[in-house]
Amino acid sequence: MAKMRPYGQSVHTHSAAHTLGPHAVVMLARPHQPPPLGCLPDMRSADEEPARLAAPEVLDDWTARFVAQLAVPRAQHIGLTCADGSAEQLLLDVADGSWAVLRQDGGRSLVRQGGPARLWDAVEEHVRRWRADGSPPLERFGITVGPDGQRITWSAR
């Protein structure tokens, strides 16, 4: 039997468990719109530091992006074009004001983060664990839903 790694809220009793299929679109079934963005944070207010994972490495890969969403479920992803024509990727949690903005500088990936939670650190940790388990495809993910919430798991190698 494959080992399952739990992520998300723990559930003591469950009412359903399903395996996700390839390119399952869970979030499009939301019955509500994401919260309004309001004003964007001052993204120059934090020091820039090297990112362990580049934004395209995570945000351009469908399954890696799904894993990232598990790490920061309230965050919205916004692609930005700066005045100089460069591109930045913003993760923003409007509920608590946390944010992370990533950019490429030549071959380096850089991140600035602000607010109470370090969103990109959480994404990097989740993606690192998923990769350590062999980067399982969505067919090896499962979701358990119960009265106290949901839990998403994936089977390791």
Short mmCIF file of N, CA and C in Angstrom, two decimals:
data_model
loop_
_atom_site.label_atom_id
_atom_site.label_comp_id
_atom_site.label_asym_id
_atom_site.label_seq_id
_atom_site.Cartn_x
_atom_site.Cartn_y
_atom_site.Cartn_z
N MET A 1 0.85 -1.18 0.00
CA MET A 1 0.00 0.00 0.00
C MET A 1 0.89 1.24 0.00
N ALA A 2 0.56 2.22 -0.78
CA ALA A 2 1.35 3.43 -0.91
C ALA A 2 1.19 4.30 0.33
N LYS A 3 2.26 4.93 0.71
CA LYS A 3 2.25 5.86 1.84
C LYS A 3 1.57 7.15 1.40
N MET A 4 0.65 7.68 2.20
CA MET A 4 -0.03 8.93 1.87
C MET A 4 0.50 10.03 2.77
N ARG A 5 0.81 11.18 2.20
CA ARG A 5 1.31 12.33 2.95
C ARG A 5 0.18 13.34 3.10
N PRO A 6 -0.27 13.64 4.34
CA PRO A 6 -1.37 14.59 4.51
C PRO A 6 -0.90 16.04 4.45
N TYR A 7 -1.71 16.88 3.81
CA TYR A 7 -1.50 18.32 3.80
C TYR A 7 -2.86 18.98 3.89
N GLY A 8 -2.94 20.11 4.54
CA GLY A 8 -4.21 20.80 4.70
C GLY A 8 -4.79 20.52 6.07
N GLN A 9 -6.06 20.78 6.23
CA GLN A 9 -6.71 20.60 7.50
C GLN A 9 -6.86 19.12 7.81
N SER A 10 -6.69 18.76 9.08
CA SER A 10 -6.90 17.37 9.46
C SER A 10 -8.39 17.13 9.69
N VAL A 11 -8.81 15.94 9.41
CA VAL A 11 -10.21 15.58 9.54
C VAL A 11 -10.28 14.32 10.40
N HIS A 12 -11.12 14.35 11.43
CA HIS A 12 -11.23 13.20 12.34
C HIS A 12 -12.18 12.14 11.80
N THR A 13 -13.27 12.57 11.21
CA THR A 13 -14.18 11.64 10.53
C THR A 13 -14.38 12.18 9.14
N HIS A 14 -14.56 11.31 8.21
CA HIS A 14 -14.71 11.80 6.84
C HIS A 14 -15.96 11.22 6.21
N SER A 15 -16.45 11.97 5.22
CA SER A 15 -17.65 11.54 4.54
C SER A 15 -17.39 11.11 3.11
N ALA A 16 -16.23 11.47 2.55
CA ALA A 16 -15.94 11.09 1.18
C ALA A 16 -14.45 11.13 0.94
N ALA A 17 -13.96 10.27 0.07
CA ALA A 17 -12.56 10.31 -0.36
C ALA A 17 -12.51 9.98 -1.84
N HIS A 18 -11.77 10.77 -2.57
CA HIS A 18 -11.68 10.59 -4.02
C HIS A 18 -10.25 10.76 -4.47
N THR A 19 -9.91 10.12 -5.56
CA THR A 19 -8.64 10.34 -6.20
C THR A 19 -8.86 11.36 -7.30
N LEU A 20 -7.95 12.32 -7.40
CA LEU A 20 -8.06 13.35 -8.43
C LEU A 20 -7.53 12.81 -9.75
N GLY A 21 -8.16 13.15 -10.83
CA GLY A 21 -7.72 12.72 -12.16
C GLY A 21 -6.75 13.72 -12.76
N PRO A 22 -6.28 13.43 -13.95
CA PRO A 22 -5.34 14.36 -14.57
C PRO A 22 -6.00 15.71 -14.83
N HIS A 23 -5.31 16.75 -14.47
CA HIS A 23 -5.76 18.12 -14.67
C HIS A 23 -7.15 18.37 -14.10
N ALA A 24 -7.41 17.78 -12.93
CA ALA A 24 -8.68 18.03 -12.26
C ALA A 24 -8.79 19.53 -11.97
N VAL A 25 -9.95 20.07 -12.22
CA VAL A 25 -10.16 21.49 -12.01
C VAL A 25 -11.09 21.64 -10.82
N VAL A 26 -10.48 21.75 -9.65
CA VAL A 26 -11.25 21.83 -8.42
C VAL A 26 -11.71 23.27 -8.18
N MET A 27 -10.80 24.22 -8.33
CA MET A 27 -11.10 25.58 -7.93
C MET A 27 -12.13 26.26 -8.83
N LEU A 28 -12.28 25.85 -10.08
CA LEU A 28 -13.26 26.49 -10.94
C LEU A 28 -14.69 26.22 -10.47
N ALA A 29 -14.87 25.23 -9.60
CA ALA A 29 -16.19 24.92 -9.10
C ALA A 29 -16.58 25.79 -7.90
N ARG A 30 -15.70 26.72 -7.50
CA ARG A 30 -16.02 27.59 -6.37
C ARG A 30 -17.33 28.34 -6.64
N PRO A 31 -18.19 28.43 -5.62
CA PRO A 31 -19.46 29.14 -5.81
C PRO A 31 -19.31 30.65 -5.60
N HIS A 32 -18.12 31.14 -5.38
CA HIS A 32 -17.93 32.56 -5.11
C HIS A 32 -16.68 33.07 -5.83
N GLN A 33 -16.63 34.37 -5.95
CA GLN A 33 -15.47 35.02 -6.55
C GLN A 33 -14.41 35.22 -5.47
N PRO A 34 -13.14 35.33 -5.87
CA PRO A 34 -12.12 35.65 -4.87
C PRO A 34 -12.38 37.03 -4.30
N PRO A 35 -11.86 37.30 -3.09
CA PRO A 35 -12.08 38.62 -2.52
C PRO A 35 -11.48 39.71 -3.40
N PRO A 36 -12.06 40.90 -3.38
CA PRO A 36 -11.52 41.99 -4.19
C PRO A 36 -10.09 42.32 -3.77
N LEU A 37 -9.28 42.68 -4.74
CA LEU A 37 -7.87 42.95 -4.45
C LEU A 37 -7.66 44.21 -3.63
N GLY A 38 -8.45 45.24 -3.86
CA GLY A 38 -8.19 46.50 -3.19
C GLY A 38 -6.88 47.08 -3.70
N CYS A 39 -6.17 47.78 -2.86
CA CYS A 39 -4.88 48.37 -3.23
C CYS A 39 -3.80 47.31 -3.11
N LEU A 40 -2.91 47.30 -4.08
CA LEU A 40 -1.77 46.38 -4.01
C LEU A 40 -0.79 46.87 -2.96
N PRO A 41 -0.09 45.95 -2.30
CA PRO A 41 0.88 46.36 -1.29
C PRO A 41 2.07 47.08 -1.92
N ASP A 42 2.85 47.77 -1.11
CA ASP A 42 4.09 48.39 -1.57
C ASP A 42 5.12 47.28 -1.73
N MET A 43 5.26 46.78 -2.93
CA MET A 43 6.10 45.61 -3.17
C MET A 43 7.59 45.93 -3.16
N ARG A 44 7.93 47.18 -3.02
CA ARG A 44 9.35 47.56 -2.89
C ARG A 44 9.73 47.72 -1.42
N SER A 45 8.78 47.44 -0.51
CA SER A 45 9.03 47.67 0.91
C SER A 45 9.81 46.55 1.59
N ALA A 46 10.08 45.47 0.88
CA ALA A 46 10.81 44.35 1.47
C ALA A 46 12.12 44.14 0.73
N ASP A 47 13.09 43.59 1.43
CA ASP A 47 14.37 43.29 0.80
C ASP A 47 14.23 42.11 -0.15
N GLU A 48 14.96 42.18 -1.23
CA GLU A 48 14.96 41.11 -2.21
C GLU A 48 15.99 40.06 -1.78
N GLU A 49 15.62 38.80 -1.97
CA GLU A 49 16.53 37.70 -1.63
C GLU A 49 16.41 36.61 -2.69
N PRO A 50 17.42 35.75 -2.80
CA PRO A 50 17.33 34.66 -3.78
C PRO A 50 16.20 33.70 -3.42
N ALA A 51 15.49 33.26 -4.44
CA ALA A 51 14.45 32.24 -4.26
C ALA A 51 15.07 30.88 -4.58
N ARG A 52 14.68 29.87 -3.80
CA ARG A 52 15.19 28.52 -4.08
C ARG A 52 14.56 27.94 -5.34
N LEU A 53 13.31 28.31 -5.61
CA LEU A 53 12.61 27.86 -6.81
C LEU A 53 12.21 29.08 -7.62
N ALA A 54 12.37 28.99 -8.92
CA ALA A 54 11.96 30.07 -9.81
C ALA A 54 10.45 30.02 -10.00
N ALA A 55 9.84 31.19 -10.13
CA ALA A 55 8.39 31.25 -10.33
C ALA A 55 7.92 30.40 -11.51
N PRO A 56 8.57 30.48 -12.70
CA PRO A 56 8.09 29.67 -13.83
C PRO A 56 8.18 28.17 -13.54
N GLU A 57 9.17 27.77 -12.76
CA GLU A 57 9.36 26.35 -12.41
C GLU A 57 8.14 25.81 -11.65
N VAL A 58 7.50 26.67 -10.89
CA VAL A 58 6.34 26.27 -10.09
C VAL A 58 5.04 26.69 -10.75
N LEU A 59 4.93 27.94 -11.17
CA LEU A 59 3.66 28.49 -11.61
C LEU A 59 3.31 28.15 -13.05
N ASP A 60 4.27 27.66 -13.84
CA ASP A 60 3.99 27.27 -15.22
C ASP A 60 3.73 25.77 -15.36
N ASP A 61 3.93 25.01 -14.30
CA ASP A 61 3.68 23.56 -14.31
C ASP A 61 2.36 23.32 -13.61
N TRP A 62 1.41 22.65 -14.28
CA TRP A 62 0.06 22.52 -13.75
C TRP A 62 0.03 21.86 -12.37
N THR A 63 0.70 20.73 -12.20
CA THR A 63 0.64 20.01 -10.92
C THR A 63 1.41 20.76 -9.84
N ALA A 64 2.57 21.32 -10.18
CA ALA A 64 3.33 22.10 -9.19
C ALA A 64 2.50 23.31 -8.73
N ARG A 65 1.78 23.93 -9.65
CA ARG A 65 0.91 25.06 -9.28
C ARG A 65 -0.20 24.60 -8.33
N PHE A 66 -0.74 23.41 -8.56
CA PHE A 66 -1.76 22.85 -7.66
C PHE A 66 -1.18 22.65 -6.27
N VAL A 67 0.04 22.10 -6.20
CA VAL A 67 0.72 21.90 -4.91
C VAL A 67 0.96 23.25 -4.24
N ALA A 68 1.35 24.25 -5.01
CA ALA A 68 1.56 25.60 -4.46
C ALA A 68 0.27 26.14 -3.87
N GLN A 69 -0.85 25.88 -4.54
CA GLN A 69 -2.14 26.36 -4.03
C GLN A 69 -2.50 25.67 -2.72
N LEU A 70 -2.07 24.43 -2.54
CA LEU A 70 -2.30 23.75 -1.27
C LEU A 70 -1.56 24.45 -0.14
N ALA A 71 -0.37 24.98 -0.46
CA ALA A 71 0.44 25.65 0.56
C ALA A 71 -0.14 26.99 0.96
N VAL A 72 -0.70 27.71 0.01
CA VAL A 72 -1.24 29.06 0.27
C VAL A 72 -2.63 29.17 -0.37
N PRO A 73 -3.62 28.49 0.20
CA PRO A 73 -4.92 28.36 -0.47
C PRO A 73 -5.68 29.67 -0.67
N ARG A 74 -5.41 30.69 0.12
CA ARG A 74 -6.15 31.95 -0.05
C ARG A 74 -5.44 32.91 -1.00
N ALA A 75 -4.21 32.59 -1.40
CA ALA A 75 -3.44 33.51 -2.21
C ALA A 75 -3.94 33.55 -3.65
N GLN A 76 -3.93 34.74 -4.21
CA GLN A 76 -4.25 34.94 -5.62
C GLN A 76 -2.94 35.17 -6.37
N HIS A 77 -2.84 34.63 -7.58
CA HIS A 77 -1.66 34.79 -8.42
C HIS A 77 -1.95 35.81 -9.50
N ILE A 78 -1.07 36.81 -9.59
CA ILE A 78 -1.25 37.88 -10.56
C ILE A 78 0.07 38.09 -11.30
N GLY A 79 0.02 38.06 -12.61
CA GLY A 79 1.19 38.39 -13.42
C GLY A 79 1.22 39.88 -13.66
N LEU A 80 2.37 40.49 -13.45
CA LEU A 80 2.52 41.94 -13.60
C LEU A 80 3.56 42.26 -14.66
N THR A 81 3.33 43.32 -15.41
CA THR A 81 4.33 43.85 -16.32
C THR A 81 4.74 45.21 -15.78
N CYS A 82 6.02 45.35 -15.49
CA CYS A 82 6.54 46.59 -14.90
C CYS A 82 6.74 47.65 -15.98
N ALA A 83 6.94 48.89 -15.55
CA ALA A 83 7.13 50.01 -16.47
C ALA A 83 8.29 49.79 -17.43
N ASP A 84 9.33 49.08 -16.97
CA ASP A 84 10.49 48.82 -17.82
C ASP A 84 10.29 47.61 -18.74
N GLY A 85 9.10 47.00 -18.69
CA GLY A 85 8.79 45.85 -19.55
C GLY A 85 9.09 44.51 -18.92
N SER A 86 9.73 44.50 -17.76
CA SER A 86 10.03 43.22 -17.10
C SER A 86 8.77 42.64 -16.47
N ALA A 87 8.80 41.34 -16.23
CA ALA A 87 7.64 40.64 -15.67
C ALA A 87 7.90 40.27 -14.21
N GLU A 88 6.87 40.35 -13.41
CA GLU A 88 6.91 39.89 -12.02
C GLU A 88 5.67 39.05 -11.77
N GLN A 89 5.80 38.12 -10.84
CA GLN A 89 4.68 37.26 -10.43
C GLN A 89 4.36 37.60 -8.98
N LEU A 90 3.11 37.96 -8.72
CA LEU A 90 2.67 38.34 -7.38
C LEU A 90 1.75 37.27 -6.82
N LEU A 91 2.02 36.85 -5.59
CA LEU A 91 1.08 36.05 -4.81
C LEU A 91 0.57 36.97 -3.72
N LEU A 92 -0.74 37.07 -3.56
CA LEU A 92 -1.33 38.02 -2.63
C LEU A 92 -2.47 37.36 -1.87
N ASP A 93 -2.39 37.42 -0.55
CA ASP A 93 -3.47 36.95 0.32
C ASP A 93 -4.14 38.20 0.88
N VAL A 94 -5.26 38.61 0.30
CA VAL A 94 -5.90 39.85 0.73
C VAL A 94 -6.51 39.72 2.12
N ALA A 95 -6.75 38.50 2.59
CA ALA A 95 -7.36 38.32 3.91
C ALA A 95 -6.41 38.78 5.01
N ASP A 96 -5.11 38.46 4.89
CA ASP A 96 -4.19 38.87 5.95
C ASP A 96 -3.11 39.84 5.47
N GLY A 97 -3.12 40.18 4.18
CA GLY A 97 -2.16 41.15 3.66
C GLY A 97 -0.79 40.58 3.31
N SER A 98 -0.62 39.28 3.38
CA SER A 98 0.66 38.67 3.02
C SER A 98 0.84 38.72 1.50
N TRP A 99 2.09 38.82 1.07
CA TRP A 99 2.37 38.88 -0.35
C TRP A 99 3.79 38.40 -0.62
N ALA A 100 4.00 37.96 -1.85
CA ALA A 100 5.33 37.61 -2.33
C ALA A 100 5.38 38.02 -3.80
N VAL A 101 6.45 38.64 -4.21
CA VAL A 101 6.62 39.01 -5.61
C VAL A 101 7.95 38.44 -6.09
N LEU A 102 7.90 37.77 -7.24
CA LEU A 102 9.07 37.10 -7.79
C LEU A 102 9.42 37.67 -9.15
N ARG A 103 10.72 37.67 -9.42
CA ARG A 103 11.18 38.12 -10.73
C ARG A 103 12.46 37.38 -11.07
N GLN A 104 12.76 37.35 -12.35
CA GLN A 104 13.99 36.75 -12.85
C GLN A 104 14.97 37.89 -13.14
N ASP A 105 16.21 37.68 -12.77
CA ASP A 105 17.28 38.62 -13.08
C ASP A 105 18.39 37.82 -13.72
N GLY A 106 18.36 37.75 -15.05
CA GLY A 106 19.30 36.87 -15.75
C GLY A 106 18.94 35.43 -15.39
N GLY A 107 19.87 34.70 -14.84
CA GLY A 107 19.63 33.32 -14.43
C GLY A 107 19.22 33.18 -12.98
N ARG A 108 19.06 34.30 -12.28
CA ARG A 108 18.70 34.26 -10.86
C ARG A 108 17.21 34.52 -10.66
N SER A 109 16.65 33.82 -9.67
CA SER A 109 15.26 34.06 -9.26
C SER A 109 15.30 34.82 -7.94
N LEU A 110 14.56 35.91 -7.88
CA LEU A 110 14.56 36.76 -6.69
C LEU A 110 13.14 36.90 -6.17
N VAL A 111 13.02 37.03 -4.84
CA VAL A 111 11.71 37.17 -4.20
C VAL A 111 11.77 38.27 -3.14
N ARG A 112 10.67 39.00 -3.02
CA ARG A 112 10.44 39.92 -1.91
C ARG A 112 9.13 39.47 -1.27
N GLN A 113 9.08 39.48 0.06
CA GLN A 113 7.88 39.02 0.77
C GLN A 113 7.52 40.00 1.87
N GLY A 114 6.22 40.14 2.11
CA GLY A 114 5.75 41.02 3.17
C GLY A 114 4.47 40.49 3.79
N GLY A 115 4.08 41.09 4.90
CA GLY A 115 2.87 40.67 5.60
C GLY A 115 3.20 39.63 6.65
N PRO A 116 2.19 39.13 7.34
CA PRO A 116 2.41 38.21 8.45
C PRO A 116 2.90 36.82 8.05
N ALA A 117 2.64 36.39 6.81
CA ALA A 117 3.07 35.05 6.38
C ALA A 117 4.02 35.19 5.20
N ARG A 118 5.00 34.30 5.15
CA ARG A 118 5.96 34.28 4.03
C ARG A 118 5.45 33.28 3.00
N LEU A 119 4.65 33.78 2.07
CA LEU A 119 3.93 32.92 1.12
C LEU A 119 4.87 32.08 0.27
N TRP A 120 5.92 32.68 -0.30
CA TRP A 120 6.78 31.91 -1.20
C TRP A 120 7.57 30.86 -0.42
N ASP A 121 7.94 31.14 0.82
CA ASP A 121 8.60 30.13 1.64
C ASP A 121 7.69 28.91 1.81
N ALA A 122 6.40 29.14 2.06
CA ALA A 122 5.45 28.05 2.21
C ALA A 122 5.31 27.26 0.91
N VAL A 123 5.25 27.97 -0.23
CA VAL A 123 5.16 27.31 -1.53
C VAL A 123 6.41 26.45 -1.76
N GLU A 124 7.58 27.02 -1.53
CA GLU A 124 8.82 26.27 -1.76
C GLU A 124 8.87 25.01 -0.90
N GLU A 125 8.44 25.10 0.35
CA GLU A 125 8.47 23.93 1.24
C GLU A 125 7.52 22.84 0.75
N HIS A 126 6.31 23.21 0.36
CA HIS A 126 5.34 22.21 -0.15
C HIS A 126 5.85 21.56 -1.43
N VAL A 127 6.34 22.37 -2.35
CA VAL A 127 6.84 21.82 -3.61
C VAL A 127 8.06 20.94 -3.35
N ARG A 128 8.92 21.33 -2.42
CA ARG A 128 10.09 20.51 -2.08
C ARG A 128 9.65 19.14 -1.56
N ARG A 129 8.65 19.10 -0.68
CA ARG A 129 8.16 17.81 -0.15
C ARG A 129 7.52 16.97 -1.25
N TRP A 130 6.76 17.61 -2.13
CA TRP A 130 6.12 16.90 -3.25
C TRP A 130 7.19 16.30 -4.16
N ARG A 131 8.22 17.05 -4.46
CA ARG A 131 9.31 16.54 -5.30
C ARG A 131 10.08 15.43 -4.60
N ALA A 132 10.30 15.56 -3.29
CA ALA A 132 10.99 14.51 -2.53
C ALA A 132 10.21 13.20 -2.58
N ASP A 133 8.90 13.29 -2.75
CA ASP A 133 8.04 12.11 -2.87
C ASP A 133 7.91 11.64 -4.32
N GLY A 134 8.75 12.19 -5.20
CA GLY A 134 8.76 11.74 -6.59
C GLY A 134 7.87 12.54 -7.53
N SER A 135 7.40 13.71 -7.11
CA SER A 135 6.51 14.55 -7.92
C SER A 135 5.32 13.76 -8.45
N PRO A 136 4.55 13.13 -7.55
CA PRO A 136 3.44 12.30 -8.03
C PRO A 136 2.44 13.10 -8.86
N PRO A 137 1.89 12.47 -9.91
CA PRO A 137 0.86 13.14 -10.73
C PRO A 137 -0.46 13.22 -9.96
N LEU A 138 -1.37 14.01 -10.48
CA LEU A 138 -2.66 14.20 -9.79
C LEU A 138 -3.42 12.90 -9.57
N GLU A 139 -3.18 11.90 -10.42
CA GLU A 139 -3.86 10.62 -10.23
C GLU A 139 -3.51 9.99 -8.88
N ARG A 140 -2.42 10.43 -8.26
CA ARG A 140 -1.99 9.87 -6.97
C ARG A 140 -2.33 10.81 -5.81
N PHE A 141 -3.12 11.85 -6.07
CA PHE A 141 -3.62 12.73 -5.02
C PHE A 141 -4.99 12.22 -4.58
N GLY A 142 -5.33 12.48 -3.35
CA GLY A 142 -6.66 12.16 -2.87
C GLY A 142 -7.19 13.30 -2.03
N ILE A 143 -8.48 13.41 -1.95
CA ILE A 143 -9.11 14.43 -1.12
C ILE A 143 -10.12 13.75 -0.22
N THR A 144 -10.07 14.09 1.03
CA THR A 144 -11.03 13.59 2.01
C THR A 144 -11.78 14.78 2.57
N VAL A 145 -13.10 14.72 2.51
CA VAL A 145 -13.93 15.82 2.96
C VAL A 145 -14.78 15.35 4.12
N GLY A 146 -14.81 16.15 5.17
CA GLY A 146 -15.60 15.81 6.34
C GLY A 146 -16.21 17.05 6.95
N PRO A 147 -16.90 16.90 8.06
CA PRO A 147 -17.58 18.04 8.66
C PRO A 147 -16.63 19.13 9.15
N ASP A 148 -15.38 18.78 9.41
CA ASP A 148 -14.42 19.76 9.90
C ASP A 148 -13.53 20.35 8.81
N GLY A 149 -13.77 19.97 7.56
CA GLY A 149 -12.95 20.52 6.48
C GLY A 149 -12.49 19.44 5.53
N GLN A 150 -11.36 19.68 4.89
CA GLN A 150 -10.84 18.74 3.91
C GLN A 150 -9.36 18.49 4.16
N ARG A 151 -8.91 17.38 3.62
CA ARG A 151 -7.49 17.02 3.68
C ARG A 151 -7.10 16.51 2.31
N ILE A 152 -6.01 17.03 1.77
CA ILE A 152 -5.48 16.58 0.48
C ILE A 152 -4.22 15.79 0.77
N THR A 153 -4.11 14.64 0.14
CA THR A 153 -2.94 13.79 0.32
C THR A 153 -2.41 13.37 -1.04
N TRP A 154 -1.17 12.90 -1.05
CA TRP A 154 -0.63 12.28 -2.26
C TRP A 154 0.15 11.07 -1.84
N SER A 155 0.20 10.08 -2.70
CA SER A 155 0.95 8.87 -2.38
C SER A 155 2.39 9.07 -2.85
N ALA A 156 3.30 8.69 -1.95
CA ALA A 156 4.73 8.78 -2.28
C ALA A 156 5.09 7.64 -3.22
N ARG A 157 6.21 7.79 -3.86
CA ARG A 157 6.73 6.79 -4.83
C ARG A 157 6.12 5.47 -4.65
#
